[in-house]
PDB file of C-alpha atoms in Angstrom:
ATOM      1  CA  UNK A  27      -0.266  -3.285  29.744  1.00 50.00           C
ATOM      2  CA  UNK A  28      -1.894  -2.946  26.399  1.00 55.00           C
ATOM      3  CA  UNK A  29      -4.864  -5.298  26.790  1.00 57.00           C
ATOM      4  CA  UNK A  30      -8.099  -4.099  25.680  1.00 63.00           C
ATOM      5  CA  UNK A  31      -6.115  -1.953  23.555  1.00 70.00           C
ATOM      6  CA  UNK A  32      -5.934  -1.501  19.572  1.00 82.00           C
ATOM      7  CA  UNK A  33      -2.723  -1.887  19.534  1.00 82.00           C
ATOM      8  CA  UNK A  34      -2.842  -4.875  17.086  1.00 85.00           C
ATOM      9  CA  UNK A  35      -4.409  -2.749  14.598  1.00 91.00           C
ATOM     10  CA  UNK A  36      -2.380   0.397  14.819  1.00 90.00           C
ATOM     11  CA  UNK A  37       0.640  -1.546  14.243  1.00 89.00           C
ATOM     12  CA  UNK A  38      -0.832  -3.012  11.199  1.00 93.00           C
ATOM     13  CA  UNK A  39      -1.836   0.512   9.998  1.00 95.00           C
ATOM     14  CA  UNK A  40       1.295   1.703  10.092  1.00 94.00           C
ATOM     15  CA  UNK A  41       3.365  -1.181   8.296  1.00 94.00           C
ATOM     16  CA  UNK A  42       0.949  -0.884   5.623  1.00 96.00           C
ATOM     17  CA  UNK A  43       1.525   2.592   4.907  1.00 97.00           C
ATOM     18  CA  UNK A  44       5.120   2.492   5.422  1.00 96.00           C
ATOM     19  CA  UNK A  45       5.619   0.074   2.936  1.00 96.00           C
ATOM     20  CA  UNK A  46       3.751   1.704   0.275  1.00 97.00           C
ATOM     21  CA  UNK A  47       5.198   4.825   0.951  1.00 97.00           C
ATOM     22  CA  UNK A  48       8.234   3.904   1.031  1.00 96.00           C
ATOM     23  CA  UNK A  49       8.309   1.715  -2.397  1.00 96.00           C
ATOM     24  CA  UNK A  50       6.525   4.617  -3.807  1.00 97.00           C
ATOM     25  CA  UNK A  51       8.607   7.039  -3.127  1.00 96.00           C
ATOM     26  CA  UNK A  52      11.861   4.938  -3.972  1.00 96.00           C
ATOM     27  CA  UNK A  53      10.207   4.887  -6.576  1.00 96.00           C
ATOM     28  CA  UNK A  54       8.880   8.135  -8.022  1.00 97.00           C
ATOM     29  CA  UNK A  55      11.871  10.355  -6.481  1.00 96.00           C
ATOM     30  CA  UNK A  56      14.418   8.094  -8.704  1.00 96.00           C
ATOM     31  CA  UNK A  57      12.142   8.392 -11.270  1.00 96.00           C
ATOM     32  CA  UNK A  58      11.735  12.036 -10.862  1.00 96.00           C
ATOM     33  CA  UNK A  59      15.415  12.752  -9.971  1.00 96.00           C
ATOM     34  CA  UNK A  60      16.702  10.821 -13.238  1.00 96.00           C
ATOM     35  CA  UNK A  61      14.439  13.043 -15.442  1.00 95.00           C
ATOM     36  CA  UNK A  62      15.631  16.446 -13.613  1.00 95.00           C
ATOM     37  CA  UNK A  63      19.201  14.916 -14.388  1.00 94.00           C
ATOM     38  CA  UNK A  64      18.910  13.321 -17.398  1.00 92.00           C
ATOM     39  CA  UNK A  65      16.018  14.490 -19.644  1.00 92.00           C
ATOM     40  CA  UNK A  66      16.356  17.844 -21.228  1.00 90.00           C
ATOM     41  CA  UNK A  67      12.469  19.474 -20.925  1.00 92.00           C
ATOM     42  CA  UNK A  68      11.410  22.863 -21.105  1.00 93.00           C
ATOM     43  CA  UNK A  69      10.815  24.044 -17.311  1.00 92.00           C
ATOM     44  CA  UNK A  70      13.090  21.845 -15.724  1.00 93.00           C
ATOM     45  CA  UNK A  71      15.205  24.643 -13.778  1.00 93.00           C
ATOM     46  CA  UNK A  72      12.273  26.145 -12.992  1.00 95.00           C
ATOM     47  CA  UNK A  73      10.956  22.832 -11.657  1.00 95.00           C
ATOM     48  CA  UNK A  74      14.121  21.858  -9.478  1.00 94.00           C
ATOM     49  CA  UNK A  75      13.889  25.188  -8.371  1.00 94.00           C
ATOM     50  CA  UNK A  76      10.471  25.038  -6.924  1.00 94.00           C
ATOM     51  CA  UNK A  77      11.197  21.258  -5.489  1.00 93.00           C
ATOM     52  CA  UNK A  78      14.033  22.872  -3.523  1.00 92.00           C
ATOM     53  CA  UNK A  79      11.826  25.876  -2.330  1.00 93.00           C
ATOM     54  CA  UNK A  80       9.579  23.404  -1.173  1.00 90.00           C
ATOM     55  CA  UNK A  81      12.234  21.798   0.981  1.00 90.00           C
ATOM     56  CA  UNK A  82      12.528  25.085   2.787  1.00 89.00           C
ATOM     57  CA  UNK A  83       8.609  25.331   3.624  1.00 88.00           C
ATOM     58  CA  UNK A  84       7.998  24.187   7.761  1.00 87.00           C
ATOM     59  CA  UNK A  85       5.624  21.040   7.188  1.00 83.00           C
ATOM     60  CA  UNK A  86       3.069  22.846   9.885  1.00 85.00           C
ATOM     61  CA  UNK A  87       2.732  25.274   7.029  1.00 89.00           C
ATOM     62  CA  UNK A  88       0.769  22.787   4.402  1.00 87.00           C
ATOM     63  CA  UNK A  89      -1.189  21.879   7.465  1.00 89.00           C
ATOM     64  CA  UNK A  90      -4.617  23.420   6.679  1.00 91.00           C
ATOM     65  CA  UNK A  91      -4.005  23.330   3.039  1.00 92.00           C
ATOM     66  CA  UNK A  92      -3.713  19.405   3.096  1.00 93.00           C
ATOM     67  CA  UNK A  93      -6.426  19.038   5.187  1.00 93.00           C
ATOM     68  CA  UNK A  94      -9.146  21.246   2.610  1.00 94.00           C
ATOM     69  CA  UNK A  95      -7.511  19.267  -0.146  1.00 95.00           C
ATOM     70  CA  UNK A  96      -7.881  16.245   1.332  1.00 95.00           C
ATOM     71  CA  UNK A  97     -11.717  17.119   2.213  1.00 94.00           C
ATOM     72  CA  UNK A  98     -12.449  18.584  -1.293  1.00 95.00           C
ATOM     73  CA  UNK A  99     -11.263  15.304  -2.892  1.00 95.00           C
ATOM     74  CA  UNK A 100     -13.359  13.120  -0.518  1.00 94.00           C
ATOM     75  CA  UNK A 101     -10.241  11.326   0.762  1.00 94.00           C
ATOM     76  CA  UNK A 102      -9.941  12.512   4.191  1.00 95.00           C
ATOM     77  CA  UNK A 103     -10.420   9.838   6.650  1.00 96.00           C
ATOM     78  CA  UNK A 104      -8.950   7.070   4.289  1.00 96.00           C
ATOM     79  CA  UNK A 105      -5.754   4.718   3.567  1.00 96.00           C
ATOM     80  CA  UNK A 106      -5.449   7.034   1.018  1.00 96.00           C
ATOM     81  CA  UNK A 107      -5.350  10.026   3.084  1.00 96.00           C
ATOM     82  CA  UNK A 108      -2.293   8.503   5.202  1.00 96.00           C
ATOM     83  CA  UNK A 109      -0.323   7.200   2.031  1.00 97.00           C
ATOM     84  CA  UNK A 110      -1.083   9.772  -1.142  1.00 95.00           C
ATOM     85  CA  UNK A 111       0.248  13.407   0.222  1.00 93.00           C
ATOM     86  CA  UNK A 112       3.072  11.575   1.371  1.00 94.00           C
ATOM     87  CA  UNK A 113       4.296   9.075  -1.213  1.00 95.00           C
ATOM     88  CA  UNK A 114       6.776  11.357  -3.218  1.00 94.00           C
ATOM     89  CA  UNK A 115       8.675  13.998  -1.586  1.00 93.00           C
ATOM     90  CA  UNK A 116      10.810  17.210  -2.463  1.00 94.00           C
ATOM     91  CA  UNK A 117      14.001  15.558  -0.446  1.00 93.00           C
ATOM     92  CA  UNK A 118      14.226  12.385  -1.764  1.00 94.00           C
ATOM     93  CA  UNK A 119      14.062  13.585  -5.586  1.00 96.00           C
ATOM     94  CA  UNK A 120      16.880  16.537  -4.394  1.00 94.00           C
ATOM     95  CA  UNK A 121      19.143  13.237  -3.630  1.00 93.00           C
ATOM     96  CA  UNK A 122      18.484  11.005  -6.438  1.00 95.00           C
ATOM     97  CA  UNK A 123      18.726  13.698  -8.549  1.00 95.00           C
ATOM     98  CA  UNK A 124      22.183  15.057  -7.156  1.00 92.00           C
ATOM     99  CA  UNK A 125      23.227  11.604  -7.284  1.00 92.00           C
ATOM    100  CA  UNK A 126      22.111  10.560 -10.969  1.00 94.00           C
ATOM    101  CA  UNK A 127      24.043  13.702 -11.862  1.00 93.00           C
ATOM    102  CA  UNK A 128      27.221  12.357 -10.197  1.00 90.00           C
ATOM    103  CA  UNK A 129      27.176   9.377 -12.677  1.00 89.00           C
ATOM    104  CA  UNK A 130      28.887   9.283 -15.813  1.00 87.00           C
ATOM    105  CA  UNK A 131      26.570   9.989 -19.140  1.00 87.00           C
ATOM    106  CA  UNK A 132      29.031   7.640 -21.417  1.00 86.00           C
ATOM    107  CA  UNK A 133      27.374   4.853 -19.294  1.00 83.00           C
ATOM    108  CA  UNK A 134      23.707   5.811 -21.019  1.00 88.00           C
ATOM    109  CA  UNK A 135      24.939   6.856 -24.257  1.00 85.00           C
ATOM    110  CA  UNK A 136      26.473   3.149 -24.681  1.00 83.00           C
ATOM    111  CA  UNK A 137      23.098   1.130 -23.316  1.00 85.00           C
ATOM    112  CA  UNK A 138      21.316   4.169 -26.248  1.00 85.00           C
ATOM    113  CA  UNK A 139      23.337   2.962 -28.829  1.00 85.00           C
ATOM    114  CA  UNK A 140      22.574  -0.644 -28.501  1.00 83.00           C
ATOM    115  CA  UNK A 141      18.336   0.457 -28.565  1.00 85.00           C
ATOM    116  CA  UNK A 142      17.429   0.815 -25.674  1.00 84.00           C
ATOM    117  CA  UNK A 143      15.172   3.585 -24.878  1.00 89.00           C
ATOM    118  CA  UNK A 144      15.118   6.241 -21.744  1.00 90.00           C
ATOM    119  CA  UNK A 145      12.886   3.967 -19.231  1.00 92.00           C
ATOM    120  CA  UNK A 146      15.136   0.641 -19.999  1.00 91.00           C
ATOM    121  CA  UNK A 147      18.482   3.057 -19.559  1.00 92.00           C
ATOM    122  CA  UNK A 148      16.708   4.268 -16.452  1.00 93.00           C
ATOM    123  CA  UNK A 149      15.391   0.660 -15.323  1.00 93.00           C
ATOM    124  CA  UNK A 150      18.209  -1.335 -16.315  1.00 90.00           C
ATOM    125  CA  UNK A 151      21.424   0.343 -16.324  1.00 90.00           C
ATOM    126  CA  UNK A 152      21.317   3.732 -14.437  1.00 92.00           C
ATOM    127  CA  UNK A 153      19.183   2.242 -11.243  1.00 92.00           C
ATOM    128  CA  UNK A 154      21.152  -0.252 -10.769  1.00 91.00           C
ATOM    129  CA  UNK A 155      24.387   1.850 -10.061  1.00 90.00           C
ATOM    130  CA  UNK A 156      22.026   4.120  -7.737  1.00 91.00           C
ATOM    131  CA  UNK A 157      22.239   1.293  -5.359  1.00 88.00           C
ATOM    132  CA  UNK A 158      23.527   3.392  -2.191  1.00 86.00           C
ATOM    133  CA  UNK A 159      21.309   6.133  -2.739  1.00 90.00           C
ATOM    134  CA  UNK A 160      18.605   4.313  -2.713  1.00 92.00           C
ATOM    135  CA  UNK A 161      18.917   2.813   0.203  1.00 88.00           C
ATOM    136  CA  UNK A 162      20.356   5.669   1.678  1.00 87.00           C
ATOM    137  CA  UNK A 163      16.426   7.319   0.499  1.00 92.00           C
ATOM    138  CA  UNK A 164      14.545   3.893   1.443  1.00 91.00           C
ATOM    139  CA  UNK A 165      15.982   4.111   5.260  1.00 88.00           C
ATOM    140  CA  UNK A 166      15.143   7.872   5.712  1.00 90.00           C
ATOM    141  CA  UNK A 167      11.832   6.949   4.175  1.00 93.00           C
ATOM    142  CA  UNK A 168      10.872   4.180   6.254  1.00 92.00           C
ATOM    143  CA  UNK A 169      12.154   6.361   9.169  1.00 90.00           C
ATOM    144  CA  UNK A 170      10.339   9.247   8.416  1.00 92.00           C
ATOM    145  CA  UNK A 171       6.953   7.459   7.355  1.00 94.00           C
ATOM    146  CA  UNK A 172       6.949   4.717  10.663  1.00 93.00           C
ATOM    147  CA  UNK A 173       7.375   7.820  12.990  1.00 90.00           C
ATOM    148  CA  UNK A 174       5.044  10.753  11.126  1.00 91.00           C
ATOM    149  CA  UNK A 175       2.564  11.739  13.312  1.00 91.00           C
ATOM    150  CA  UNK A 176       1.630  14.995  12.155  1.00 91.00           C
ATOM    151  CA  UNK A 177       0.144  14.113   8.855  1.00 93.00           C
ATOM    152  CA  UNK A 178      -1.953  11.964  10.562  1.00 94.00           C
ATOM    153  CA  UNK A 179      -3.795  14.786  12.784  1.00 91.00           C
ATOM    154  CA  UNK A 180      -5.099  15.960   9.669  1.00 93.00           C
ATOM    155  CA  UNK A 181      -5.482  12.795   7.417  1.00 95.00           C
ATOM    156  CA  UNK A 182      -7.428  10.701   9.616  1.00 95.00           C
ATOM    157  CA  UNK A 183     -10.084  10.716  12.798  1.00 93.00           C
ATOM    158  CA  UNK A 184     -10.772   7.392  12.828  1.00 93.00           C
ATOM    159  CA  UNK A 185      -9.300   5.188  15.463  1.00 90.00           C
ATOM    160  CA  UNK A 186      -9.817   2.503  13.120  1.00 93.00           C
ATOM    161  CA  UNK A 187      -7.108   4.000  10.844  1.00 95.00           C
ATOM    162  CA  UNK A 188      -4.632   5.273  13.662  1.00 94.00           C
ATOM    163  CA  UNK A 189      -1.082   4.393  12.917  1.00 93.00           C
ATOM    164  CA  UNK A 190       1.015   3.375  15.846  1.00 89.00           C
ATOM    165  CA  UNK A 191       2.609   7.142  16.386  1.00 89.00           C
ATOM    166  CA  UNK A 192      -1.342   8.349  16.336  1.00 89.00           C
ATOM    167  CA  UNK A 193      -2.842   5.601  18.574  1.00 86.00           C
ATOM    168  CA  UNK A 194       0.125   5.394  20.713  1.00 82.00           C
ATOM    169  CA  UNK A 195       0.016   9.251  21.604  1.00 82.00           C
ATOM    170  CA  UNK A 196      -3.785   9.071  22.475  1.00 79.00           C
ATOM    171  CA  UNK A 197      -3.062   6.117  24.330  1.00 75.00           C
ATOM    172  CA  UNK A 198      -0.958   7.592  26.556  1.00 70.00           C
ATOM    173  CA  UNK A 199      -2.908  11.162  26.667  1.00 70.00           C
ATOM    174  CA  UNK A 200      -6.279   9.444  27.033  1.00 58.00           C
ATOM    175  CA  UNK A 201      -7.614   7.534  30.347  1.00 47.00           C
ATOM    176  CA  UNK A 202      -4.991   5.501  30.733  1.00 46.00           C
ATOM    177  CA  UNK A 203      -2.197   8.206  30.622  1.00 45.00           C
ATOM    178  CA  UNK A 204      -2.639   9.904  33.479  1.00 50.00           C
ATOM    179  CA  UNK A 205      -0.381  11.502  36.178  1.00 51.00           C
ATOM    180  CA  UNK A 206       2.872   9.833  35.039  1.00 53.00           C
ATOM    181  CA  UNK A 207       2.299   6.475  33.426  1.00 58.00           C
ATOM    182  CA  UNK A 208       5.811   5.746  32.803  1.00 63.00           C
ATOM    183  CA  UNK A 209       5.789   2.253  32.132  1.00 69.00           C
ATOM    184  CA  UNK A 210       2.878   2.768  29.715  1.00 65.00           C
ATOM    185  CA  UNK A 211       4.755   5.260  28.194  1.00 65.00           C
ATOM    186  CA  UNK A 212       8.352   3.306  28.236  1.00 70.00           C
ATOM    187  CA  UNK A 213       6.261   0.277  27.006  1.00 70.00           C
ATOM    188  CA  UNK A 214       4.635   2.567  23.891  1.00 68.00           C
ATOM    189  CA  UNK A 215       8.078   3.703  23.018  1.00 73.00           C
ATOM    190  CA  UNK A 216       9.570  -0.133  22.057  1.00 77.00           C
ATOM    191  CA  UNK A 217       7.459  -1.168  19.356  1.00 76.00           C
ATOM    192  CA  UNK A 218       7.789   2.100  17.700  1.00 78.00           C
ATOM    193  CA  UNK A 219      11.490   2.373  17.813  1.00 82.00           C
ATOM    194  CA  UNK A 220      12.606  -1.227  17.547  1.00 82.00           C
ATOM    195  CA  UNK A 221      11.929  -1.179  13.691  1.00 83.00           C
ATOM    196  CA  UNK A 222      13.532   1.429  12.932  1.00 80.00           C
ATOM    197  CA  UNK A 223      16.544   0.696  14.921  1.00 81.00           C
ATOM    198  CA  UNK A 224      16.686  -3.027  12.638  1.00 84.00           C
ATOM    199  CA  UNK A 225      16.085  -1.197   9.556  1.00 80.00           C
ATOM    200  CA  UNK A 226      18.876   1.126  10.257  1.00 76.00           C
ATOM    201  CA  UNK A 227      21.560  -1.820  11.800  1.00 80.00           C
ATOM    202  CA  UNK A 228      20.745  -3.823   8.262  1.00 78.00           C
ATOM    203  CA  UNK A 229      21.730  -1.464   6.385  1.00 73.00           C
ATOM    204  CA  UNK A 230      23.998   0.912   8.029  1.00 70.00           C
ATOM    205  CA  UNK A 231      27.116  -0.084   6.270  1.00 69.00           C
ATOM    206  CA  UNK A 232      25.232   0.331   3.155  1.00 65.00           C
ATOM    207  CA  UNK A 233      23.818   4.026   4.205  1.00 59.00           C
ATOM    208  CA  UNK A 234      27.670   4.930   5.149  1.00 58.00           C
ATOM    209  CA  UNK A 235      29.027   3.440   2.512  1.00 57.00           C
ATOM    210  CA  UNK A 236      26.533   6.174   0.355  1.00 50.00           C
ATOM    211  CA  UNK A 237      27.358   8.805   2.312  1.00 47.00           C
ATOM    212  CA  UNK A 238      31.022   8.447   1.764  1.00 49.00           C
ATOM    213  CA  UNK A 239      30.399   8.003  -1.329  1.00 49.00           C
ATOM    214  CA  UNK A 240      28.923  11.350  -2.164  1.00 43.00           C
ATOM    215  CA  UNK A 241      30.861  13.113  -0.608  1.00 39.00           C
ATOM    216  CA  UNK A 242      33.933  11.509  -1.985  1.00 44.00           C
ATOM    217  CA  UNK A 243      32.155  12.381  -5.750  1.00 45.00           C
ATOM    218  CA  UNK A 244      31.361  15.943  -4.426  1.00 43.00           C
TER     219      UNK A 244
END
């Protein structure tokens, strides 16, 4: 069904850049929600403020404004293209950040009075008790990144950089996708929701256990 296809590649693509996206932005957001939470800075209202307006902005919005950025930087049509704009995001610092403020200072102010300084309290003790929310941010991040097809129409034109969302969809709009194609279509549908599907089955107990969690804290 796929022979002669690029199939291969696309589904290379987009393991690539789901991994890196999603290690950066477990990451940066923990990183970024433990200073909002922690770190006393002058803007930092104002700064949570704007991260949660930007969770309010439609993502078709930022469409033409990521593209010209992407152009004026010389990075459209790259790896970096797909995985920069995306590898730190407004939602996933909103959770950490919730979450880190959930957790009891007297934890930090012990690990502070035996040296050790605001990354090793961050790296060491704090991150470690953020267990559940981050998975609970790695599974909506792999989620979100395997299936984004959007940012793609305006990171990329190369077929040689397709992801499997992007190559699947002009597989199945191109030649080979017309009148109704349903088993191409059925058959373009399994590799891109069988990953997900183990991701979330791993570690579902560990995503409800989160959720409960929070709102048990809330």
């Amino acid at each position: 069904m796929f022979v002669n296809t690029d199939l291969p590649l696309w589904l290379g693509n987009s393991v690539l850049v789901t991994v890196v996206v999603t290690a950066g932005r477990v990451l940066l957001d923990s990183m970024a929600g433990y200073a909002l939470a922690r770190l006393r800075f002058a803007g930092r209202r104002a700064l949570f403020s704007a991260i949660v307006a930007i969770m309010a902005v439609p993502g078709v919005v930022l469409f033409i404004p990521k593209f010209l950025v992407l152009n004026q930087f010389g990075m459209y049509d790259s790896y970096t293209a797909l995985i920069l704009p995306v590898i730190a995001d407004a939602a996933g610092v909103f959770i950490m950040k919730q979450f880190f403020d959930s957790l009891p200072v007297s934890v930090e102010e012990a690990a502070r009075v035996d040296g050790a300084g605001v990354f090793r309290t961050y790296w060491s003790v704090v991150l470690p008790m953020a267990r559940p929310a981050l998975l609970t941010l790695t599974i909506i991040s792999f989620q979100g990144t395997w299936n984004a097809f959007p940012h793609t129409l305006v990171a990329v034109r190369s077929p040689k950089l397709f992801t499997l969302p992007r190559g699947l969809a002009d597989l199945v709009t191109g030649s080979l996708g017309k009148d109704t194609q349903y088993p191409l279509k059925l058959g373009a549908a399994l590799p891109a929701t069988l990953p997900v599907a183990v991701v979330f089955v791993v570690f579902q107990r560990y995503f409800v256990r989160g959720a409960n969690e929070g709102s048990e804290k809330g």
